[in-house]
Amino acid sequence: MSARSPLPFDPIARAAELWADRVGPSTTMAAVTSVMRVQQILQSAVDSALRPHNLTFARYEALVLLTFSQRGSLPMRVMGDRLQLHPTSVTNIVDRLEHDGLVHRVPHPTDRRTTLVEISDEGRDLTKRATESVNEIDFGLRGVTERQTEQLTELLGKVRHAAGDF
């Protein structure tokens, strides 16, 4: 994942020692800095896996969401809610996916004010191949057991819940 050599020490642990000496308790700083660094590592791994498919993670998430829907289509507003994105961001993602022939906009059958985004056969095929790619690398999450991964998800869920994410 990284072209550079690993450091001979953990820079976050060293920063935590310095923080504790100069500022005060460093547990939270070290945890947050670690989460942010891991996010960079995971983002890089997932981006590398999706790049050959000409997808970003946001576009991939949108396609997966559509494949998970019962009819293969969702209102754009619902996509924004589920992906936790601003409507403008959803519009930009859908514009790119539509340009590439992976989705198309269709009128809602009963609500003229609503536009549905529907995944195309090409979008389904690409989503399947891209999913194989990210699964091959475990989304970049290495070095932990399945149980530890479940615990990590549970712990991060607590932070997300406390922040009002759900």
mmCIF file of C-alpha atoms in Angstrom:
data_model
loop_
_atom_site.group_PDB
_atom_site.id
_atom_site.type_symbol
_atom_site.label_atom_id
_atom_site.label_comp_id
_atom_site.label_asym_id
_atom_site.label_seq_id
_atom_site.Cartn_x
_atom_site.Cartn_y
_atom_site.Cartn_z
ATOM 1 C CA MET A 1 0.000 0.000 0.000
ATOM 2 C CA SER A 2 2.815 2.371 0.733
ATOM 3 C CA ALA A 3 5.940 2.865 -1.380
ATOM 4 C CA ARG A 4 7.923 4.162 1.580
ATOM 5 C CA SER A 5 9.608 2.061 4.239
ATOM 6 C CA PRO A 6 7.796 1.717 7.539
ATOM 7 C CA LEU A 7 9.124 3.795 10.400
ATOM 8 C CA PRO A 8 11.132 1.951 13.069
ATOM 9 C CA PHE A 9 8.713 3.289 15.724
ATOM 10 C CA ASP A 10 5.033 4.178 16.045
ATOM 11 C CA PRO A 11 4.827 7.952 15.493
ATOM 12 C CA ILE A 12 1.385 8.132 17.101
ATOM 13 C CA ALA A 13 2.654 6.408 20.249
ATOM 14 C CA ARG A 14 5.588 8.841 20.312
ATOM 15 C CA ALA A 15 3.253 11.800 19.835
ATOM 16 C CA ALA A 16 1.102 10.479 22.700
ATOM 17 C CA GLU A 17 4.155 10.404 24.979
ATOM 18 C CA LEU A 18 5.044 13.986 24.076
ATOM 19 C CA TRP A 19 1.415 15.071 24.427
ATOM 20 C CA ALA A 20 1.229 13.515 27.890
ATOM 21 C CA ASP A 21 4.447 15.295 28.925
ATOM 22 C CA ARG A 22 3.483 18.699 27.531
ATOM 23 C CA VAL A 23 -0.308 18.908 27.386
ATOM 24 C CA GLY A 24 -1.934 16.277 29.566
ATOM 25 C CA PRO A 25 -3.745 12.964 29.115
ATOM 26 C CA SER A 26 -3.138 11.655 25.612
ATOM 27 C CA THR A 27 -5.486 8.661 25.340
ATOM 28 C CA THR A 28 -8.160 10.440 23.295
ATOM 29 C CA MET A 29 -5.630 12.228 21.067
ATOM 30 C CA ALA A 30 -3.877 8.928 20.306
ATOM 31 C CA ALA A 31 -7.156 7.134 19.589
ATOM 32 C CA VAL A 32 -8.482 9.845 17.268
ATOM 33 C CA THR A 33 -5.151 10.223 15.473
ATOM 34 C CA SER A 34 -5.036 6.434 15.026
ATOM 35 C CA VAL A 35 -8.570 6.351 13.606
ATOM 36 C CA MET A 36 -7.701 9.141 11.181
ATOM 37 C CA ARG A 37 -4.507 7.391 10.061
ATOM 38 C CA VAL A 38 -6.342 4.090 9.623
ATOM 39 C CA GLN A 39 -8.979 5.927 7.577
ATOM 40 C CA GLN A 40 -6.188 7.103 5.250
ATOM 41 C CA ILE A 41 -4.815 3.556 4.964
ATOM 42 C CA LEU A 42 -8.252 2.063 4.247
ATOM 43 C CA GLN A 43 -9.166 4.825 1.785
ATOM 44 C CA SER A 44 -5.938 4.254 -0.123
ATOM 45 C CA ALA A 45 -6.507 0.488 -0.278
ATOM 46 C CA VAL A 46 -10.123 0.804 -1.396
ATOM 47 C CA ASP A 47 -9.268 3.527 -3.927
ATOM 48 C CA SER A 48 -6.569 1.265 -5.393
ATOM 49 C CA ALA A 49 -9.014 -1.637 -5.659
ATOM 50 C CA LEU A 50 -11.716 0.507 -7.283
ATOM 51 C CA ARG A 51 -9.471 2.509 -9.626
ATOM 52 C CA PRO A 52 -9.312 -0.229 -12.325
ATOM 53 C CA HIS A 53 -13.126 -0.119 -12.380
ATOM 54 C CA ASN A 54 -13.123 3.678 -12.824
ATOM 55 C CA LEU A 55 -15.019 4.068 -9.543
ATOM 56 C CA THR A 56 -14.584 6.197 -6.468
ATOM 57 C CA PHE A 57 -15.791 4.881 -3.129
ATOM 58 C CA ALA A 58 -18.754 7.281 -3.225
ATOM 59 C CA ARG A 59 -19.817 6.036 -6.663
ATOM 60 C CA TYR A 60 -19.288 2.421 -5.576
ATOM 61 C CA GLU A 61 -21.412 2.959 -2.438
ATOM 62 C CA ALA A 62 -24.216 4.414 -4.545
ATOM 63 C CA LEU A 63 -24.168 1.421 -6.892
ATOM 64 C CA VAL A 64 -24.148 -1.040 -3.990
ATOM 65 C CA LEU A 65 -27.057 0.794 -2.394
ATOM 66 C CA LEU A 66 -29.044 0.455 -5.620
ATOM 67 C CA THR A 67 -28.239 -3.266 -5.901
ATOM 68 C CA PHE A 68 -29.472 -3.736 -2.327
ATOM 69 C CA SER A 69 -32.803 -2.038 -3.084
ATOM 70 C CA GLN A 70 -35.762 -4.285 -3.847
ATOM 71 C CA ARG A 71 -36.403 -2.842 -7.310
ATOM 72 C CA GLY A 72 -32.904 -1.701 -8.235
ATOM 73 C CA SER A 73 -34.009 1.908 -7.943
ATOM 74 C CA LEU A 74 -34.402 4.540 -5.258
ATOM 75 C CA PRO A 75 -35.451 8.172 -5.058
ATOM 76 C CA MET A 76 -32.443 10.483 -5.006
ATOM 77 C CA ARG A 77 -33.572 11.856 -1.629
ATOM 78 C CA VAL A 78 -33.524 8.353 -0.133
ATOM 79 C CA MET A 79 -30.073 7.740 -1.613
ATOM 80 C CA GLY A 80 -28.835 10.904 0.081
ATOM 81 C CA ASP A 81 -30.321 9.853 3.411
ATOM 82 C CA ARG A 82 -28.872 6.355 3.248
ATOM 83 C CA LEU A 83 -25.463 7.480 2.035
ATOM 84 C CA GLN A 84 -25.545 10.391 4.485
ATOM 85 C CA LEU A 85 -24.728 12.881 1.766
ATOM 86 C CA HIS A 86 -25.909 16.358 0.853
ATOM 87 C CA PRO A 87 -28.348 16.401 -2.102
ATOM 88 C CA THR A 88 -25.763 18.204 -4.259
ATOM 89 C CA SER A 89 -23.263 15.409 -3.675
ATOM 90 C CA VAL A 90 -25.844 12.770 -4.608
ATOM 91 C CA THR A 91 -26.655 14.689 -7.784
ATOM 92 C CA ASN A 92 -22.963 14.827 -8.741
ATOM 93 C CA ILE A 93 -22.496 11.101 -8.077
ATOM 94 C CA VAL A 94 -25.602 10.190 -10.071
ATOM 95 C CA ASP A 95 -24.528 12.514 -12.920
ATOM 96 C CA ARG A 96 -21.203 10.666 -13.218
ATOM 97 C CA LEU A 97 -22.800 7.232 -12.953
ATOM 98 C CA GLU A 98 -25.402 8.173 -15.539
ATOM 99 C CA HIS A 99 -22.744 9.567 -17.886
ATOM 100 C CA ASP A 100 -20.964 6.189 -17.679
ATOM 101 C CA GLY A 101 -24.187 4.262 -18.382
ATOM 102 C CA LEU A 102 -24.266 2.652 -14.939
ATOM 103 C CA VAL A 103 -27.575 4.206 -13.836
ATOM 104 C CA HIS A 104 -30.403 6.172 -15.375
ATOM 105 C CA ARG A 105 -32.942 8.568 -13.995
ATOM 106 C CA VAL A 106 -36.557 7.526 -14.392
ATOM 107 C CA PRO A 107 -39.782 9.240 -13.343
ATOM 108 C CA HIS A 108 -41.422 7.952 -10.197
ATOM 109 C CA PRO A 109 -44.577 6.023 -11.178
ATOM 110 C CA THR A 110 -46.849 7.788 -8.663
ATOM 111 C CA ASP A 111 -45.054 10.997 -7.605
ATOM 112 C CA ARG A 112 -44.250 13.447 -10.392
ATOM 113 C CA ARG A 113 -42.001 15.451 -8.045
ATOM 114 C CA THR A 114 -39.676 12.496 -7.468
ATOM 115 C CA THR A 115 -36.968 11.113 -9.710
ATOM 116 C CA LEU A 116 -35.773 7.566 -9.269
ATOM 117 C CA VAL A 117 -32.228 6.427 -9.920
ATOM 118 C CA GLU A 118 -32.204 2.966 -11.456
ATOM 119 C CA ILE A 119 -29.125 0.777 -11.831
ATOM 120 C CA SER A 120 -28.450 -0.550 -15.322
ATOM 121 C CA ASP A 121 -27.298 -4.047 -16.218
ATOM 122 C CA GLU A 122 -23.848 -2.573 -16.837
ATOM 123 C CA GLY A 123 -23.975 -1.016 -13.366
ATOM 124 C CA ARG A 124 -24.877 -4.368 -11.797
ATOM 125 C CA ASP A 125 -22.026 -6.104 -13.626
ATOM 126 C CA LEU A 126 -19.511 -3.446 -12.631
ATOM 127 C CA THR A 127 -20.697 -3.495 -9.011
ATOM 128 C CA LYS A 128 -20.168 -7.253 -8.898
ATOM 129 C CA ARG A 129 -16.614 -6.990 -10.260
ATOM 130 C CA ALA A 130 -15.745 -4.027 -8.015
ATOM 131 C CA THR A 131 -17.106 -5.875 -4.971
ATOM 132 C CA GLU A 132 -14.873 -8.824 -5.772
ATOM 133 C CA SER A 133 -11.912 -6.424 -5.872
ATOM 134 C CA VAL A 134 -12.595 -4.787 -2.504
ATOM 135 C CA ASN A 135 -13.389 -8.151 -0.917
ATOM 136 C CA GLU A 136 -10.061 -9.551 -2.169
ATOM 137 C CA ILE A 137 -8.271 -6.965 -0.043
ATOM 138 C CA ASP A 138 -10.759 -7.070 2.859
ATOM 139 C CA PHE A 139 -11.443 -3.381 2.189
ATOM 140 C CA GLY A 140 -7.848 -2.802 3.326
ATOM 141 C CA LEU A 141 -8.537 -3.887 6.907
ATOM 142 C CA ARG A 142 -5.560 -6.080 7.743
ATOM 143 C CA GLY A 143 -4.018 -7.296 10.957
ATOM 144 C CA VAL A 144 -7.181 -7.935 12.976
ATOM 145 C CA THR A 145 -9.334 -10.996 13.500
ATOM 146 C CA GLU A 146 -12.977 -11.273 12.492
ATOM 147 C CA ARG A 147 -13.995 -10.885 16.143
ATOM 148 C CA GLN A 148 -11.808 -7.785 16.500
ATOM 149 C CA THR A 149 -13.391 -6.374 13.347
ATOM 150 C CA GLU A 150 -16.833 -6.887 14.905
ATOM 151 C CA GLN A 151 -15.649 -5.177 18.101
ATOM 152 C CA LEU A 152 -14.201 -2.287 16.095
ATOM 153 C CA THR A 153 -17.488 -1.829 14.259
ATOM 154 C CA GLU A 154 -19.362 -1.899 17.572
ATOM 155 C CA LEU A 155 -17.045 0.660 19.189
ATOM 156 C CA LEU A 156 -17.125 3.010 16.227
ATOM 157 C CA GLY A 157 -20.899 2.609 16.142
ATOM 158 C CA LYS A 158 -21.042 4.007 19.668
ATOM 159 C CA VAL A 159 -19.127 7.110 18.562
ATOM 160 C CA ARG A 160 -21.355 7.485 15.499
ATOM 161 C CA HIS A 161 -24.501 7.095 17.622
ATOM 162 C CA ALA A 162 -23.302 9.651 20.167
ATOM 163 C CA ALA A 163 -22.676 12.093 17.303
ATOM 164 C CA GLY A 164 -26.245 11.635 16.069
ATOM 165 C CA ASP A 165 -25.282 9.643 12.972
ATOM 166 C CA PHE A 166 -28.225 7.317 13.577
#
